[in-house]
Coordinates of C-alpha atoms in Angstrom, one line a residue:
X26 CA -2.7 20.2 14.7
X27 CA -6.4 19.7 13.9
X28 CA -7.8 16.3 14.0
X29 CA -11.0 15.1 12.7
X30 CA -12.3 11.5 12.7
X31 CA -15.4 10.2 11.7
X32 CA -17.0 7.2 9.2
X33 CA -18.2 7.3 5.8
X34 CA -21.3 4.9 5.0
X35 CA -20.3 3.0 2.2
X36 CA -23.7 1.0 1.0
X37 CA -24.2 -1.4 4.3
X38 CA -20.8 -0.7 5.7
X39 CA -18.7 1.9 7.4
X40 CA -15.7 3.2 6.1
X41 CA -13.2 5.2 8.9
X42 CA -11.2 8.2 8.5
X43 CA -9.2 10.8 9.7
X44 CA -8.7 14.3 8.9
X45 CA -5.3 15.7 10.1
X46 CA -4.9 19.4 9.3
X47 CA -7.2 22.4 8.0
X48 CA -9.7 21.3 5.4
X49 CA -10.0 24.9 4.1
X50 CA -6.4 25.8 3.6
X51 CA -7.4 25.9 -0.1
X52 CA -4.7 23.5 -0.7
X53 CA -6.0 20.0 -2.3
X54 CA -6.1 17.4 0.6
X55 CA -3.7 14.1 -0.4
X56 CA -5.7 10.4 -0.1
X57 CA -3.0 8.1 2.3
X58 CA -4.3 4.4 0.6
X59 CA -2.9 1.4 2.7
X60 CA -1.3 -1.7 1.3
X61 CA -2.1 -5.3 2.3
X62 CA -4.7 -6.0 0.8
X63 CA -5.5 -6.1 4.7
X64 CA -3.7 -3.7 6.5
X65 CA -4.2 -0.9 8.3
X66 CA -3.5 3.2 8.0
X67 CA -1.5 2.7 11.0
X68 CA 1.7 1.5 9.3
X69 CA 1.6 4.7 7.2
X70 CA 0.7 7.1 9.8
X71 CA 3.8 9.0 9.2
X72 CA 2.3 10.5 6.3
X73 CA 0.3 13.1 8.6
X74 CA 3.3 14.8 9.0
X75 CA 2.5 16.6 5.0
X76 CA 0.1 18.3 6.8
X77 CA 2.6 20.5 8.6
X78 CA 2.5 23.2 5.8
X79 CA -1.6 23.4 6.1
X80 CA -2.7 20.3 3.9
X81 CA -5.2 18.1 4.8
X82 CA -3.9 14.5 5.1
X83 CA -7.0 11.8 4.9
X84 CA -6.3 8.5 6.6
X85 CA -8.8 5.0 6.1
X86 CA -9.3 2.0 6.6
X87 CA -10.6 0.0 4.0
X88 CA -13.4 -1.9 4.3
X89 CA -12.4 -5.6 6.3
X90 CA -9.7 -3.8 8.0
X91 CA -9.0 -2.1 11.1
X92 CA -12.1 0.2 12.6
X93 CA -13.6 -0.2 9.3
X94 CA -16.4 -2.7 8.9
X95 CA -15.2 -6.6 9.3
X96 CA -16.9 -9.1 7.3
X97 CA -14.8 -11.8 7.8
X98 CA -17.6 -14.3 6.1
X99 CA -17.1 -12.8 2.4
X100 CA -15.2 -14.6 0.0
X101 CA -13.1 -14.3 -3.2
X102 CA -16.1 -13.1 -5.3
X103 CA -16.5 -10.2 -2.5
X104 CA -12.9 -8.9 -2.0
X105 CA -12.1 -7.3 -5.4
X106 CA -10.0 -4.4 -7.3
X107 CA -13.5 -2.4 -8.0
X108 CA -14.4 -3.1 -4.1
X109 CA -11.7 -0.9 -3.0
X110 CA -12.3 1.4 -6.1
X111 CA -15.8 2.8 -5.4
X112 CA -15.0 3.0 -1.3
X113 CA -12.4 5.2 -2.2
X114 CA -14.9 7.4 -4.6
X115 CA -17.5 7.0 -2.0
X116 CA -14.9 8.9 0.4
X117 CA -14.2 11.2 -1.8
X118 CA -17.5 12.2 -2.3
X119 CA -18.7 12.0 1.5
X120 CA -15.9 14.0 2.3
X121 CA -17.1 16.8 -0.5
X122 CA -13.8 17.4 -2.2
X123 CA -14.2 15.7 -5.4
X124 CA -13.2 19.2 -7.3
X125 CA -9.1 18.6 -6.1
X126 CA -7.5 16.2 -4.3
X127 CA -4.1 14.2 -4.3
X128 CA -3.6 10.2 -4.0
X129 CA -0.8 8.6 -2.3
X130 CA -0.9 4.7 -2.4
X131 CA 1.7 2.3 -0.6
X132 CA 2.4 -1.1 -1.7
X133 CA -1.1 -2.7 -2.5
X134 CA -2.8 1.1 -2.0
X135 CA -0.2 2.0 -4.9
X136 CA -1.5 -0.6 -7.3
X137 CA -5.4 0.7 -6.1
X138 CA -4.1 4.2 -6.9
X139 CA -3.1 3.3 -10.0
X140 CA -6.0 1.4 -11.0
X141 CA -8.1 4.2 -9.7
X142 CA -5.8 6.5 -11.6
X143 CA -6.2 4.9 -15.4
X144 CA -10.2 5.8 -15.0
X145 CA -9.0 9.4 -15.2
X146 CA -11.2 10.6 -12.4
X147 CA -12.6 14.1 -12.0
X148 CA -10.6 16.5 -9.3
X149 CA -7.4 14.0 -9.1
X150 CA -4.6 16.4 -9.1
X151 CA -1.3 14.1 -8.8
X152 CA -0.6 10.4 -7.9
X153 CA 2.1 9.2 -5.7
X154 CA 2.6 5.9 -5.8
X155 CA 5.0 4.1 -2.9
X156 CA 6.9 0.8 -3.2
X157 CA 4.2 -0.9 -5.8
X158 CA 4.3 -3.8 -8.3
X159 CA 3.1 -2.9 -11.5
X160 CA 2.1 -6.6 -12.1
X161 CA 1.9 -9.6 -9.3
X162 CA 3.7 -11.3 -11.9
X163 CA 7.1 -9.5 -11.8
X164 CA 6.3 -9.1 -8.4
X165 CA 6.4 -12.9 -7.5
X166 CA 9.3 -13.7 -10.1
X167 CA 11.1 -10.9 -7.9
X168 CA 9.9 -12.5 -4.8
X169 CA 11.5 -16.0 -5.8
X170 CA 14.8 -14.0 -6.4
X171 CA 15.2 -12.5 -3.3
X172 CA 14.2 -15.6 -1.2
X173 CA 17.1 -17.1 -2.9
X174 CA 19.0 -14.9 -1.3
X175 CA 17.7 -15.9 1.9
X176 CA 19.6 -18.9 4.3
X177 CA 19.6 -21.9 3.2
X178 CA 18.1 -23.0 6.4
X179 CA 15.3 -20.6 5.8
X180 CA 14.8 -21.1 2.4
X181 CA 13.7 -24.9 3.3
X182 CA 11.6 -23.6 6.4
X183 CA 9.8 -21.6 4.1
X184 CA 9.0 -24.4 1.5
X185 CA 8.4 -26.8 3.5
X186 CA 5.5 -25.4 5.8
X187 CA 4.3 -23.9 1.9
X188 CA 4.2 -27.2 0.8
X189 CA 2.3 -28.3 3.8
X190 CA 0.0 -25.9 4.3
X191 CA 1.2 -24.5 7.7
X192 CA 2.0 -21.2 7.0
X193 CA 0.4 -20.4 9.9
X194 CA 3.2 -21.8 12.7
X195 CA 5.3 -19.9 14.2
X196 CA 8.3 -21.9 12.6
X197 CA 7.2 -20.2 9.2
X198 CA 6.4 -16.9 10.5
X199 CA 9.8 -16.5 12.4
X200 CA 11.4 -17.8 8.6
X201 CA 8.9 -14.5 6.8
X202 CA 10.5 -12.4 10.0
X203 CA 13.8 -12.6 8.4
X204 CA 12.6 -11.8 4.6
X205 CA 10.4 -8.7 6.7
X206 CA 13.8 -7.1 8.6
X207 CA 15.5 -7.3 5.3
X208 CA 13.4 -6.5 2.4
X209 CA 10.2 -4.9 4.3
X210 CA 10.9 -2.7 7.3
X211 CA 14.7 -2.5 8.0
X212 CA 13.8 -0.7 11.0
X213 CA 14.7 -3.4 14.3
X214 CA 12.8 -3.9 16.4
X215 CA 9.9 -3.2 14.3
X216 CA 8.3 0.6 15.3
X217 CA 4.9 0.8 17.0
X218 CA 2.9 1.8 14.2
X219 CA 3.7 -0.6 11.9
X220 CA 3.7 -3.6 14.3
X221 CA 0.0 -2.3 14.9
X222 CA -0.7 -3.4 11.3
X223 CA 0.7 -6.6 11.4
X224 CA -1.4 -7.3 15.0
X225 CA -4.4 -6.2 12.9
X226 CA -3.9 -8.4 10.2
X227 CA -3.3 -11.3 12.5
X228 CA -6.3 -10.7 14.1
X229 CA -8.2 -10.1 10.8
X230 CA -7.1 -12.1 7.9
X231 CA -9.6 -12.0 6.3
X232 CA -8.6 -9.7 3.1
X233 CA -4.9 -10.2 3.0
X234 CA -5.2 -14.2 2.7
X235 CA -7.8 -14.1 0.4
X236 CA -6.4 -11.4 -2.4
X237 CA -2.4 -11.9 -1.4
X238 CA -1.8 -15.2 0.2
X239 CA -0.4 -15.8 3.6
X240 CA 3.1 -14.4 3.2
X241 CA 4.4 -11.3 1.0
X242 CA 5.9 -13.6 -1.3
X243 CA 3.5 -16.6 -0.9
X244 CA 0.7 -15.1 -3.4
X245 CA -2.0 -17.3 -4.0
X246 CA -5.0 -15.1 -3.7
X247 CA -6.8 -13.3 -5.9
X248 CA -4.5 -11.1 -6.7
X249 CA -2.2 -13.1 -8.6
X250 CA -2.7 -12.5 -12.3
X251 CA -3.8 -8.8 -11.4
X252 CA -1.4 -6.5 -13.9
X253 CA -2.1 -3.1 -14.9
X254 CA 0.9 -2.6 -17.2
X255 CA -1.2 -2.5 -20.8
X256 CA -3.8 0.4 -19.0
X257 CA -0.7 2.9 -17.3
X258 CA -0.6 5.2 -20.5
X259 CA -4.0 6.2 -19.9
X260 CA -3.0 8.0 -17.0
X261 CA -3.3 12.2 -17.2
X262 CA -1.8 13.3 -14.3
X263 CA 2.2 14.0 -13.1
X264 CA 3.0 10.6 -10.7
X265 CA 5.7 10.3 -8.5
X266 CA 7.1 6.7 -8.1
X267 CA 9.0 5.9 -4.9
X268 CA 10.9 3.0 -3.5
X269 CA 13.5 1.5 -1.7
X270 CA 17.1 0.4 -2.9
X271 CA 16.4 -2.8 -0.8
X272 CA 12.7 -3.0 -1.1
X273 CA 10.6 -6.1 -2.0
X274 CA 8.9 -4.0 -5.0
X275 CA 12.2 -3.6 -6.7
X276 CA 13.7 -1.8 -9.8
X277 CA 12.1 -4.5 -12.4
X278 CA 8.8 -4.3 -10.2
X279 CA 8.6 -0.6 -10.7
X280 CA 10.2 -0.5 -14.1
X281 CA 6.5 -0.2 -15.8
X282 CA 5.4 2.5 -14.2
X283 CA 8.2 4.6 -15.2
X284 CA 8.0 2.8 -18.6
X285 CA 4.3 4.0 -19.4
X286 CA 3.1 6.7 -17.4
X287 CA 3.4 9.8 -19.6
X288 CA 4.7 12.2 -16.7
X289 CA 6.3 10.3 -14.1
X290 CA 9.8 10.7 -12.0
X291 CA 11.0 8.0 -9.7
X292 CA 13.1 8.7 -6.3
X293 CA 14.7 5.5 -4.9
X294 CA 15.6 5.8 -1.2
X295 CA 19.5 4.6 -0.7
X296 CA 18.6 3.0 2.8
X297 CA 14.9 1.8 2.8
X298 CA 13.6 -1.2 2.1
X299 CA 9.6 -1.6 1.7
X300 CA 8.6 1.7 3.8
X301 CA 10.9 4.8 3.0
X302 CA 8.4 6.8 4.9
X303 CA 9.6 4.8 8.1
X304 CA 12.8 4.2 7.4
X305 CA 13.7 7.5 5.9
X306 CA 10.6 9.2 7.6
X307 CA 12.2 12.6 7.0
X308 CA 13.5 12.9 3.6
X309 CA 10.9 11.0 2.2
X310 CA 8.4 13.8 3.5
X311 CA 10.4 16.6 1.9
X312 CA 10.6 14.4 -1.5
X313 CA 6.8 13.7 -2.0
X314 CA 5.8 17.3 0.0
X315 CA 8.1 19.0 -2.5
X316 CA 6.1 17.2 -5.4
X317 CA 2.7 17.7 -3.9
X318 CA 3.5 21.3 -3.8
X319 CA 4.8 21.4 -7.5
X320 CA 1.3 19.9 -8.9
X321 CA -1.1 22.1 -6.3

């Protein structure tokens, strides 16, 4: 299968992409965004595999993260909504397909697509939006829930390193491992590609602690009043909403999507958690290929 890589500059900075498939098939190509904020593409790299029937499936990193420009000395008045916004327009537009194109977004990308969505760009086709909170709000009272669900044990492991301010031990990280294998990736031992992210954001933490906090459900960033519940209706195009039955952006994370987007479905994956497109790799292929097709 054809693969092209290559960077778009993006005012002083460097945005990286790949191309997998034919750019000319005439079909529009589909936008992968990655969550985090801070992550990579790697984690969603299954999402190439759309590209089987002749689309073009666009990979990046966003700026601050993987072999995208670092800039590990910005701060919260750098890393922003509208940041993330304009790279992805700048790619569009560097990549010269601004007349069609589709946008999938997982987890935080989802919440970018969405935002992106309301603007009511020219040449977005559909929107497919993967496992995303529709406000930080119901997505930390959510996050609470399920923690008290956790052990007991790790339910005071987790507070008390909170409290301290050592999130970064390993005593804290081994007590998020057991949130991760149940609500994130319910694939064990973690795959390849998605234990690339997490080595990327451990080596770069720049974005993730400074718009989300140091664990998934530890939000004290930026990021934490962000809602975009009052703005969905304003969205003109047909969005697909997925998620997982055991997924950290559950039912009443998702509920305002389906709530206020005027032409929306939702398919929840039986036996995912945060990534159906790892966990049920195949049929969630076929469910957002079959929608892609549908709005071509």
């Amino acid at each position: 299968m054809n693969v092209i890589e290559g960077y778009a500059p993006y005012g002083d900075y460097q945005t990286w992409y790949r191309i997998t498939g034919d750019p000319g098939s005439g079909k529009p190509p589909l936008f992968v965004l990655h969550g985090g904020p801070g992550c990579t593409h790697d984690y969603v790299d299954s999402f190439k595999g759309l590209a089987s029937g002749g689309r073009a499936v666009i990979h990046y990193d966003q700026v601050g993260n993987g072999r995208s420009t670092h800039l590990r000395d910005k701060g919260a008045d750098f890393w922003t909504v509208e940041f993330f916004k304009k790279e992805l327009d700048n790619l569009i537009d560097h990549l010269g397909v601004r007349d069609a194109y589709h946008v999938l977004g997982q987890s935080w990308g989802g919440m970018l697509g969405s935002e992106f969505a309301v603007t009511r760009p020219k040449g977005l086709v559909s929107l497919v939006i993967a496992d995303s909170p529709a406000s930080m709000e119901l997505w930390l009272s959510e996050a609470n829930r399920l923690r008290e669900e956790l052990p007991p044990r790790v339910q005071a492991t987790l507070l008390k390193h909170e409290a301290a301010g050592t999130t970064d031990t390993k005593e804290y990280q081994d007590a998020v491992k057991v949130f991760n294998e149940k609500h994130v990736c319910r694939v064990v031992p973690m795959p390849d590609e998605v234990a690339r992210t997490f080595a990327a954001i451990d080596e770069d933490p720049t974005v993730y602690h400074t718009m989300n906090g140091p664990s998934e459900f530890h939000v004290i960033g930026t990021l934490k009043t962000w809602s975009v519940i009052d703005r969905l209706h304003a969205i003109d195009v047909p969005v697909l909403l997925i998620s997982g039955h055991y997924d950290e952006a559950t039912r009443k994370t998702v509920q305002p999507y389906a709530d206020n987007i005027p032409d929306v479905r939702w398919h929840i994956f039986e036996h995912s958690s945060h990534m159906p497109h790892v966990e049920e790799t195949e049929l969630c292929l076929k469910v957002v290929g079959d929608f892609l097709a549908e709005n071509d």
